[in-house]
mmCIF file of C-alpha atoms in Angstrom:
data_model
loop_
_atom_site.group_PDB
_atom_site.id
_atom_site.type_symbol
_atom_site.label_atom_id
_atom_site.label_comp_id
_atom_site.label_asym_id
_atom_site.label_seq_id
_atom_site.Cartn_x
_atom_site.Cartn_y
_atom_site.Cartn_z
ATOM 1 C CA MET A 3 0.203 0.351 -0.346
ATOM 2 C CA ARG A 4 2.299 2.826 0.858
ATOM 3 C CA SER A 5 4.834 1.513 -1.905
ATOM 4 C CA SER A 6 2.119 2.286 -4.093
ATOM 5 C CA ILE A 7 1.051 5.194 -2.209
ATOM 6 C CA LEU A 8 4.857 6.388 -3.079
ATOM 7 C CA PHE A 9 5.050 5.606 -6.450
ATOM 8 C CA SER A 10 1.680 7.890 -6.800
ATOM 9 C CA THR A 11 2.966 10.799 -5.459
ATOM 10 C CA ILE A 12 7.214 10.325 -7.941
ATOM 11 C CA LEU A 13 4.576 10.342 -10.575
ATOM 12 C CA LEU A 14 2.201 13.471 -9.730
ATOM 13 C CA LEU A 15 5.359 15.525 -8.563
ATOM 14 C CA SER A 16 7.343 14.720 -12.470
ATOM 15 C CA LEU A 17 3.882 15.665 -14.009
ATOM 16 C CA ILE A 18 3.760 19.172 -12.265
ATOM 17 C CA ASN A 19 6.868 19.060 -12.645
ATOM 18 C CA GLN A 20 6.594 18.663 -16.455
ATOM 19 C CA CYS A 21 3.838 21.376 -16.444
ATOM 20 C CA LEU A 22 5.921 23.620 -14.794
ATOM 21 C CA SER A 23 8.447 23.420 -16.523
ATOM 22 C CA ILE A 24 6.669 23.134 -19.262
ATOM 23 C CA GLU A 25 5.410 26.712 -18.584
ATOM 24 C CA TYR A 26 8.139 28.566 -17.809
ATOM 25 C CA LEU A 27 10.459 27.386 -21.833
ATOM 26 C CA ASP A 28 7.150 28.979 -23.016
ATOM 27 C CA ILE A 29 6.279 27.544 -25.740
ATOM 28 C CA ASN A 30 3.476 25.424 -26.422
ATOM 29 C CA GLN A 31 3.186 24.457 -29.926
ATOM 30 C CA PHE A 32 5.484 24.499 -33.083
ATOM 31 C CA ILE A 33 3.459 25.892 -35.843
ATOM 32 C CA MET A 34 4.374 25.003 -40.103
ATOM 33 C CA MET A 35 2.635 26.532 -42.632
ATOM 34 C CA GLY A 36 2.971 25.093 -46.696
ATOM 35 C CA LYS A 37 4.316 26.701 -49.866
ATOM 36 C CA TYR A 38 0.677 25.206 -50.715
ATOM 37 C CA HIS A 39 -1.689 26.380 -47.606
ATOM 38 C CA GLN A 40 -1.127 23.422 -45.433
ATOM 39 C CA PHE A 41 -1.338 23.917 -42.440
ATOM 40 C CA TYR A 42 0.339 21.726 -39.172
ATOM 41 C CA ALA A 43 0.103 23.156 -35.099
ATOM 42 C CA VAL A 44 1.979 20.296 -32.862
ATOM 43 C CA ASN A 45 1.903 20.450 -29.106
ATOM 44 C CA THR A 46 5.004 20.749 -27.550
ATOM 45 C CA THR A 47 3.827 19.226 -24.475
ATOM 46 C CA THR A 48 3.009 15.410 -25.690
ATOM 47 C CA GLY A 49 3.886 15.741 -29.486
ATOM 48 C CA GLU A 50 0.066 15.270 -31.774
ATOM 49 C CA LEU A 51 -0.149 16.775 -34.335
ATOM 50 C CA ILE A 52 -3.679 18.773 -32.803
ATOM 51 C CA LYS A 53 -4.273 20.875 -36.651
ATOM 52 C CA ASN A 54 -3.610 19.654 -39.816
ATOM 53 C CA VAL A 55 -5.931 21.722 -42.617
ATOM 54 C CA ASP A 56 -5.867 23.197 -45.963
ATOM 55 C CA ALA A 57 -5.461 26.275 -44.892
ATOM 56 C CA GLY A 58 -7.223 27.461 -47.513
ATOM 57 C CA LYS A 59 -7.451 28.274 -51.872
ATOM 58 C CA GLN A 60 -5.413 32.710 -51.000
ATOM 59 C CA ASN A 61 -3.545 34.146 -53.476
ATOM 60 C CA TYR A 62 -0.748 34.668 -50.657
ATOM 61 C CA PHE A 63 3.214 33.854 -51.421
ATOM 62 C CA PHE A 64 4.598 32.927 -48.150
ATOM 63 C CA GLN A 65 7.430 34.382 -46.873
ATOM 64 C CA SER A 66 8.631 33.960 -42.888
ATOM 65 C CA PHE A 67 6.358 34.155 -39.533
ATOM 66 C CA LEU A 68 7.129 37.074 -37.489
ATOM 67 C CA SER A 69 4.631 36.559 -34.450
ATOM 68 C CA GLY A 70 2.580 34.056 -32.191
ATOM 69 C CA ASN A 71 -0.604 35.694 -30.099
ATOM 70 C CA PRO A 72 -0.707 31.969 -27.815
ATOM 71 C CA PHE A 73 -3.704 34.133 -25.845
ATOM 72 C CA THR A 74 -6.138 34.765 -29.139
ATOM 73 C CA ASN A 75 -3.868 30.857 -30.623
ATOM 74 C CA SER A 76 -2.948 32.803 -34.038
ATOM 75 C CA PHE A 77 0.414 34.435 -35.230
ATOM 76 C CA LEU A 78 1.333 37.094 -38.176
ATOM 77 C CA LEU A 79 3.117 36.639 -40.704
ATOM 78 C CA LEU A 80 4.939 38.688 -43.872
ATOM 79 C CA ALA A 81 2.796 37.545 -47.680
ATOM 80 C CA THR A 82 2.519 38.437 -50.312
ATOM 81 C CA ASP A 83 -0.700 39.133 -52.498
ATOM 82 C CA GLN A 84 0.039 37.764 -55.577
ATOM 83 C CA ASN A 85 -2.834 39.447 -56.807
ATOM 84 C CA ASP A 86 -1.775 42.999 -56.288
ATOM 85 C CA GLN A 87 1.996 41.794 -56.158
ATOM 86 C CA GLN A 88 3.150 43.794 -52.535
ATOM 87 C CA ASP A 89 3.621 42.420 -49.705
ATOM 88 C CA VAL A 90 1.330 42.477 -45.666
ATOM 89 C CA ILE A 91 1.497 40.947 -43.102
ATOM 90 C CA LEU A 92 -1.099 38.775 -42.017
ATOM 91 C CA GLU A 93 -2.946 36.985 -38.722
ATOM 92 C CA TYR A 94 -3.665 34.112 -39.079
ATOM 93 C CA SER A 95 -6.030 32.257 -37.050
ATOM 94 C CA ILE A 96 -5.902 29.355 -36.082
ATOM 95 C CA ASN A 97 -8.941 28.747 -34.140
ATOM 96 C CA ASP A 98 -10.658 30.001 -37.509
ATOM 97 C CA ASN A 99 -8.005 28.768 -40.041
ATOM 98 C CA THR A 100 -8.322 33.200 -41.016
ATOM 99 C CA PHE A 101 -6.162 35.385 -42.481
ATOM 100 C CA THR A 102 -7.003 39.299 -41.869
ATOM 101 C CA GLU A 103 -4.804 42.593 -42.985
ATOM 102 C CA ILE A 104 -3.087 43.835 -40.898
ATOM 103 C CA ASN A 105 -0.484 45.782 -43.117
ATOM 104 C CA ARG A 106 0.342 46.475 -46.061
ATOM 105 C CA ILE A 107 3.310 47.872 -48.455
ATOM 106 C CA ASN A 108 3.401 49.839 -52.581
ATOM 107 C CA ASP A 109 6.319 46.420 -53.161
ATOM 108 C CA SER A 110 6.457 43.461 -53.487
ATOM 109 C CA TYR A 111 10.118 41.653 -52.511
ATOM 110 C CA SER A 112 11.099 38.947 -55.243
ATOM 111 C CA GLY A 113 14.517 38.441 -54.378
ATOM 112 C CA LEU A 114 16.219 35.401 -52.557
ATOM 113 C CA ALA A 115 15.513 33.983 -48.643
ATOM 114 C CA ASN A 116 17.398 31.786 -47.184
ATOM 115 C CA ALA A 117 15.058 29.878 -44.245
ATOM 116 C CA GLN A 118 14.822 32.009 -41.313
ATOM 117 C CA MET A 119 12.681 34.543 -38.830
ATOM 118 C CA TYR A 120 12.491 37.307 -40.624
ATOM 119 C CA ALA A 121 13.478 40.147 -38.067
ATOM 120 C CA TYR A 122 10.199 41.923 -36.806
ATOM 121 C CA ASP A 123 9.682 45.660 -34.801
ATOM 122 C CA PRO A 124 5.961 46.293 -35.089
ATOM 123 C CA VAL A 125 6.714 49.287 -32.445
ATOM 124 C CA HIS A 126 8.913 51.287 -34.779
ATOM 125 C CA ASN A 127 6.940 49.296 -37.558
ATOM 126 C CA PHE A 128 9.601 47.544 -40.071
ATOM 127 C CA VAL A 129 10.811 44.105 -41.244
ATOM 128 C CA ALA A 130 14.096 42.850 -42.382
ATOM 129 C CA LEU A 131 15.825 39.942 -43.401
ATOM 130 C CA PRO A 132 19.503 40.460 -44.350
ATOM 131 C CA THR A 133 20.597 38.614 -47.924
ATOM 132 C CA VAL A 134 22.831 39.138 -51.347
ATOM 133 C CA ASP A 135 22.577 41.073 -53.063
ATOM 134 C CA MET A 136 23.250 39.657 -57.132
ATOM 135 C CA ASN A 137 24.142 42.452 -58.839
ATOM 136 C CA GLU A 138 27.321 43.979 -56.106
ATOM 137 C CA GLN A 139 27.204 40.246 -54.455
ATOM 138 C CA ASN A 140 27.842 42.746 -50.883
ATOM 139 C CA LEU A 141 25.791 41.719 -47.984
ATOM 140 C CA THR A 142 22.590 43.399 -47.922
ATOM 141 C CA ILE A 143 19.652 43.919 -45.764
ATOM 142 C CA TYR A 144 16.239 44.756 -46.924
ATOM 143 C CA ILE A 145 13.197 46.839 -45.217
ATOM 144 C CA TRP A 146 9.986 46.914 -45.450
ATOM 145 C CA ASP A 147 9.175 49.810 -43.306
ATOM 146 C CA PHE A 148 5.175 49.625 -43.051
ATOM 147 C CA ASN A 149 5.553 53.733 -42.224
ATOM 148 C CA THR A 150 6.724 54.790 -46.126
ATOM 149 C CA LYS A 151 5.028 51.919 -47.704
ATOM 150 C CA GLN A 152 8.684 51.480 -49.374
ATOM 151 C CA ILE A 153 11.068 48.205 -49.987
ATOM 152 C CA THR A 154 14.265 50.177 -49.028
ATOM 153 C CA TYR A 155 17.806 48.147 -48.476
ATOM 154 C CA VAL A 156 21.178 48.729 -47.118
ATOM 155 C CA SER A 157 24.317 47.535 -49.118
ATOM 156 C CA LEU A 158 26.709 46.432 -46.789
ATOM 157 C CA PRO A 159 31.236 46.923 -47.549
ATOM 158 C CA TYR A 160 30.913 42.920 -48.137
ATOM 159 C CA ALA A 161 31.339 40.850 -50.418
ATOM 160 C CA PRO A 162 31.766 38.584 -52.392
ATOM 161 C CA MET A 163 28.806 36.892 -50.586
ATOM 162 C CA ASN A 164 29.342 33.270 -50.932
ATOM 163 C CA GLY A 165 26.083 31.889 -52.786
ATOM 164 C CA ASN A 166 25.886 28.502 -52.417
ATOM 165 C CA THR A 167 25.428 27.987 -48.568
ATOM 166 C CA LEU A 168 22.407 28.901 -47.420
ATOM 167 C CA TYR A 169 24.095 32.618 -45.263
ATOM 168 C CA PRO A 170 23.133 35.191 -44.760
ATOM 169 C CA VAL A 171 20.575 34.510 -41.950
ATOM 170 C CA GLY A 172 20.267 36.925 -38.767
ATOM 171 C CA SER A 173 18.933 37.199 -35.463
ATOM 172 C CA TYR A 174 16.991 40.665 -34.406
ATOM 173 C CA ASP A 175 17.431 42.563 -30.577
ATOM 174 C CA ALA A 176 13.574 44.508 -30.284
ATOM 175 C CA THR A 177 15.026 46.122 -27.333
ATOM 176 C CA THR A 178 18.350 47.654 -28.320
ATOM 177 C CA GLY A 179 17.678 47.026 -32.072
ATOM 178 C CA ASN A 180 20.951 45.148 -32.756
ATOM 179 C CA TYR A 181 21.121 43.065 -35.943
ATOM 180 C CA TYR A 182 23.734 39.579 -35.603
ATOM 181 C CA ILE A 183 24.093 38.703 -39.119
ATOM 182 C CA ILE A 184 26.672 35.365 -40.021
ATOM 183 C CA TYR A 185 27.788 35.446 -42.891
ATOM 184 C CA ASN A 186 29.164 33.402 -45.566
ATOM 185 C CA ILE A 187 32.490 34.885 -47.885
ATOM 186 C CA ASP A 188 33.442 33.731 -51.124
ATOM 187 C CA GLU A 189 37.218 34.270 -51.081
ATOM 188 C CA PRO A 190 38.983 31.294 -52.512
ATOM 189 C CA LYS A 191 42.347 32.626 -50.511
ATOM 190 C CA LEU A 192 40.004 31.818 -46.848
ATOM 191 C CA ARG A 193 39.309 28.873 -45.102
ATOM 192 C CA LEU A 194 35.007 28.237 -45.240
ATOM 193 C CA GLY A 195 34.373 30.151 -42.525
ATOM 194 C CA THR A 196 31.728 31.969 -41.023
ATOM 195 C CA TYR A 197 31.579 35.903 -40.031
ATOM 196 C CA LEU A 198 29.154 38.092 -37.610
ATOM 197 C CA VAL A 199 28.551 41.698 -37.609
ATOM 198 C CA VAL A 200 26.603 43.972 -36.061
ATOM 199 C CA TYR A 201 24.326 45.673 -37.265
ATOM 200 C CA ASN A 202 21.938 48.222 -35.471
ATOM 201 C CA MET A 203 17.902 48.957 -37.690
ATOM 202 C CA TRP A 204 17.837 51.990 -35.587
ATOM 203 C CA THR A 205 20.344 54.499 -36.444
ATOM 204 C CA ARG A 206 21.349 52.393 -39.908
ATOM 205 C CA THR A 207 24.867 51.550 -37.980
ATOM 206 C CA ILE A 208 27.171 49.692 -37.911
ATOM 207 C CA VAL A 209 27.669 48.668 -34.218
ATOM 208 C CA LYS A 210 29.716 45.728 -34.110
ATOM 209 C CA GLU A 211 32.825 45.371 -36.859
ATOM 210 C CA PRO A 212 33.446 41.206 -38.854
ATOM 211 C CA VAL A 213 34.359 38.847 -36.375
ATOM 212 C CA TYR A 214 35.168 35.617 -38.476
ATOM 213 C CA PHE A 215 35.219 31.982 -36.733
ATOM 214 C CA TYR A 216 37.236 30.283 -38.887
ATOM 215 C CA ASP A 217 37.276 27.191 -40.195
ATOM 216 C CA PHE A 218 33.227 27.240 -38.968
ATOM 217 C CA VAL A 219 31.088 26.739 -41.087
ATOM 218 C CA MET A 220 26.916 25.793 -40.680
ATOM 219 C CA GLN A 221 25.024 23.531 -43.260
ATOM 220 C CA VAL A 222 21.941 24.532 -42.592
ATOM 221 C CA PRO A 223 22.347 27.831 -39.766
ATOM 222 C CA GLN A 224 20.151 29.579 -37.899
ATOM 223 C CA ILE A 225 21.907 32.092 -34.851
ATOM 224 C CA VAL A 226 19.844 33.337 -31.708
ATOM 225 C CA TYR A 227 20.560 36.270 -29.988
ATOM 226 C CA THR A 228 19.802 36.456 -26.118
ATOM 227 C CA ASN A 229 20.621 37.135 -23.049
ATOM 228 C CA ASP A 230 23.724 38.186 -23.918
ATOM 229 C CA GLN A 231 24.854 35.381 -25.226
ATOM 230 C CA ILE A 232 24.703 34.212 -29.292
ATOM 231 C CA TYR A 233 23.530 30.861 -30.357
ATOM 232 C CA PHE A 234 24.714 29.323 -33.079
ATOM 233 C CA ILE A 235 22.408 26.288 -34.653
ATOM 234 C CA ASP A 236 23.563 24.542 -37.269
ATOM 235 C CA LEU A 237 19.367 22.767 -38.157
ATOM 236 C CA CYS A 238 21.027 19.485 -40.798
ATOM 237 C CA LEU A 239 18.092 17.568 -41.934
ATOM 238 C CA VAL A 240 19.997 14.561 -41.983
ATOM 239 C CA CYS A 241 23.423 14.391 -39.599
ATOM 240 C CA ASN A 242 21.663 16.007 -35.821
ATOM 241 C CA PHE A 243 20.332 19.125 -35.035
ATOM 242 C CA LYS A 244 23.432 20.996 -33.280
ATOM 243 C CA ILE A 245 23.833 24.324 -31.358
ATOM 244 C CA TYR A 246 26.710 25.995 -30.182
ATOM 245 C CA THR A 247 27.745 29.081 -27.832
ATOM 246 C CA ALA A 248 29.405 31.298 -30.016
ATOM 247 C CA ASP A 249 32.064 33.596 -28.485
ATOM 248 C CA PRO A 250 33.241 36.530 -30.776
ATOM 249 C CA PRO A 251 36.114 38.186 -28.437
ATOM 250 C CA THR A 252 38.359 34.569 -28.688
ATOM 251 C CA GLN A 253 36.160 33.901 -32.069
ATOM 252 C CA SER A 254 35.868 29.638 -30.132
ATOM 253 C CA THR A 255 32.184 27.812 -30.607
ATOM 254 C CA LYS A 256 30.477 24.776 -28.542
ATOM 255 C CA ASN A 257 28.896 22.228 -28.737
ATOM 256 C CA ILE A 258 26.593 22.445 -25.595
ATOM 257 C CA TYR A 259 23.400 19.959 -27.062
ATOM 258 C CA THR A 260 22.527 17.443 -30.320
ATOM 259 C CA VAL A 261 19.452 16.957 -30.854
ATOM 260 C CA PRO A 262 19.278 13.201 -33.469
ATOM 261 C CA ALA A 263 17.513 14.137 -36.839
ATOM 262 C CA LYS A 264 17.172 12.872 -39.991
ATOM 263 C CA PHE A 265 14.806 13.247 -42.013
ATOM 264 C CA LYS A 266 12.582 10.407 -44.176
ATOM 265 C CA GLN A 267 11.059 13.852 -45.754
ATOM 266 C CA SER A 268 13.571 15.885 -45.920
ATOM 267 C CA ASN A 269 13.231 17.507 -49.258
ATOM 268 C CA ASN A 270 9.220 18.701 -47.620
ATOM 269 C CA PHE A 271 11.092 20.700 -45.456
ATOM 270 C CA GLY A 272 11.899 25.106 -45.838
ATOM 271 C CA SER A 273 12.046 25.519 -41.828
ATOM 272 C CA THR A 274 11.397 22.689 -38.395
ATOM 273 C CA PHE A 275 12.974 25.927 -35.899
ATOM 274 C CA GLY A 276 10.995 28.834 -34.179
ATOM 275 C CA VAL A 277 12.200 31.501 -30.966
ATOM 276 C CA LYS A 278 10.177 33.036 -29.000
ATOM 277 C CA GLY A 279 12.131 35.340 -26.480
ATOM 278 C CA SER A 280 14.918 33.074 -24.797
ATOM 279 C CA SER A 281 12.971 29.683 -25.758
ATOM 280 C CA ILE A 282 14.001 27.949 -28.725
ATOM 281 C CA VAL A 283 11.695 24.953 -30.264
ATOM 282 C CA LEU A 284 13.081 21.655 -33.990
ATOM 283 C CA PHE A 285 10.969 19.909 -34.634
ATOM 284 C CA SER A 286 13.096 16.471 -35.622
ATOM 285 C CA SER A 287 12.831 12.960 -36.802
ATOM 286 C CA VAL A 288 14.663 9.720 -36.113
ATOM 287 C CA THR A 289 13.701 7.004 -38.056
ATOM 288 C CA SER A 290 10.764 6.907 -40.578
ATOM 289 C CA GLU A 291 8.151 8.783 -39.445
ATOM 290 C CA ILE A 292 8.309 8.825 -35.640
ATOM 291 C CA TYR A 293 8.884 13.202 -34.588
ATOM 292 C CA THR A 294 10.035 15.146 -32.143
ATOM 293 C CA THR A 295 9.681 18.414 -30.282
ATOM 294 C CA THR A 296 12.320 19.341 -28.214
ATOM 295 C CA VAL A 297 11.646 22.994 -26.574
ATOM 296 C CA ILE A 298 15.300 23.984 -24.634
ATOM 297 C CA ASP A 299 15.221 27.272 -22.978
ATOM 298 C CA LEU A 300 19.029 29.359 -24.050
ATOM 299 C CA ALA A 301 19.363 31.179 -20.839
ATOM 300 C CA THR A 302 18.894 27.698 -18.492
ATOM 301 C CA MET A 303 19.784 24.809 -21.165
ATOM 302 C CA GLN A 304 16.218 23.333 -19.161
ATOM 303 C CA ILE A 305 15.165 20.844 -22.211
ATOM 304 C CA HIS A 306 11.676 18.974 -22.766
ATOM 305 C CA THR A 307 11.448 16.619 -25.574
ATOM 306 C CA SER A 308 8.270 15.459 -26.385
ATOM 307 C CA PRO A 309 6.944 11.566 -26.205
ATOM 308 C CA SER A 310 7.937 10.010 -29.655
ATOM 309 C CA ILE A 311 4.820 9.538 -32.375
ATOM 310 C CA ALA A 312 4.440 8.474 -35.955
ATOM 311 C CA MET A 313 2.904 11.042 -37.872
ATOM 312 C CA THR A 314 1.812 9.095 -40.979
ATOM 313 C CA ASN A 315 -0.006 11.887 -43.405
ATOM 314 C CA THR A 316 3.335 13.112 -45.647
ATOM 315 C CA PHE A 317 4.481 16.548 -44.950
ATOM 316 C CA GLN A 318 3.779 19.339 -47.887
ATOM 317 C CA TYR A 319 6.363 20.983 -49.013
ATOM 318 C CA GLU A 320 6.966 23.217 -44.915
ATOM 319 C CA TRP A 321 7.352 26.245 -45.827
ATOM 320 C CA ILE A 322 7.841 28.317 -42.864
ATOM 321 C CA SER A 323 7.873 27.106 -39.011
ATOM 322 C CA GLY A 324 7.250 28.674 -35.282
ATOM 323 C CA GLY A 325 6.649 28.626 -32.366
ATOM 324 C CA PHE A 326 4.906 29.974 -29.686
#
């Protein structure tokens, strides 16, 4: 009898601790929107696929997840209205399966964009993306200015960019305006490595000149800046996800966590990553159609891995992702 009560108590405490941990980690669902408007949502506690719906035949081309609202169960995304060839910010209601236009710009972006969460500043009313200027091969930041209703760009003096990699990508700090961007240079005399530059979107100035991480290259790069720490994340779909801390003063990196990943449908996934505050969520597969979500608070290194769930449906070409 006592052993039964003890076991029940331990189980209850374990469940309570798990629930508290997930609440603290601040990401309860991982979402994906397919290129052809199929929407998926995964519960990060249970790993279950809780939404798999056709979001309708809207004439939008989706570009990036911007932010999520767990209270309204909705999120914002940047898209192109292909009827008018104008870029818009949309709010997608998960409960109602509907889109609502929030803002619009008198232009559309048709350049290169590696899978990433674009910079979004709702206070200063802009979206930004680091990319490559194909004419000059410079590192370039494109800016959707919803105050002026125009797309502008800033060409930085770093070239020629390496077009054979999935760089550049960035992480935006909306409290300071700093944009942390990593990129590659196509320079035959140098070993391939990763450069980090910090550009302030408010003052339009370079606040930290490039730092070179020698001989360090990620196959599918992401970067997260949180709590005065920079993290590099390699989202290689067939060779594990690896998280690194980056130390600019010493130009060094350290692998702090690895998530097993070997997607069978790797070509169907453009993005398997989301970030909210100091927490990230990773959507991974280790065997066939078995999927798992991993939520990590980078500030505390609290980690929750959901149970592995068999998902028998074939995912469409998943285009954008996020977590909230």
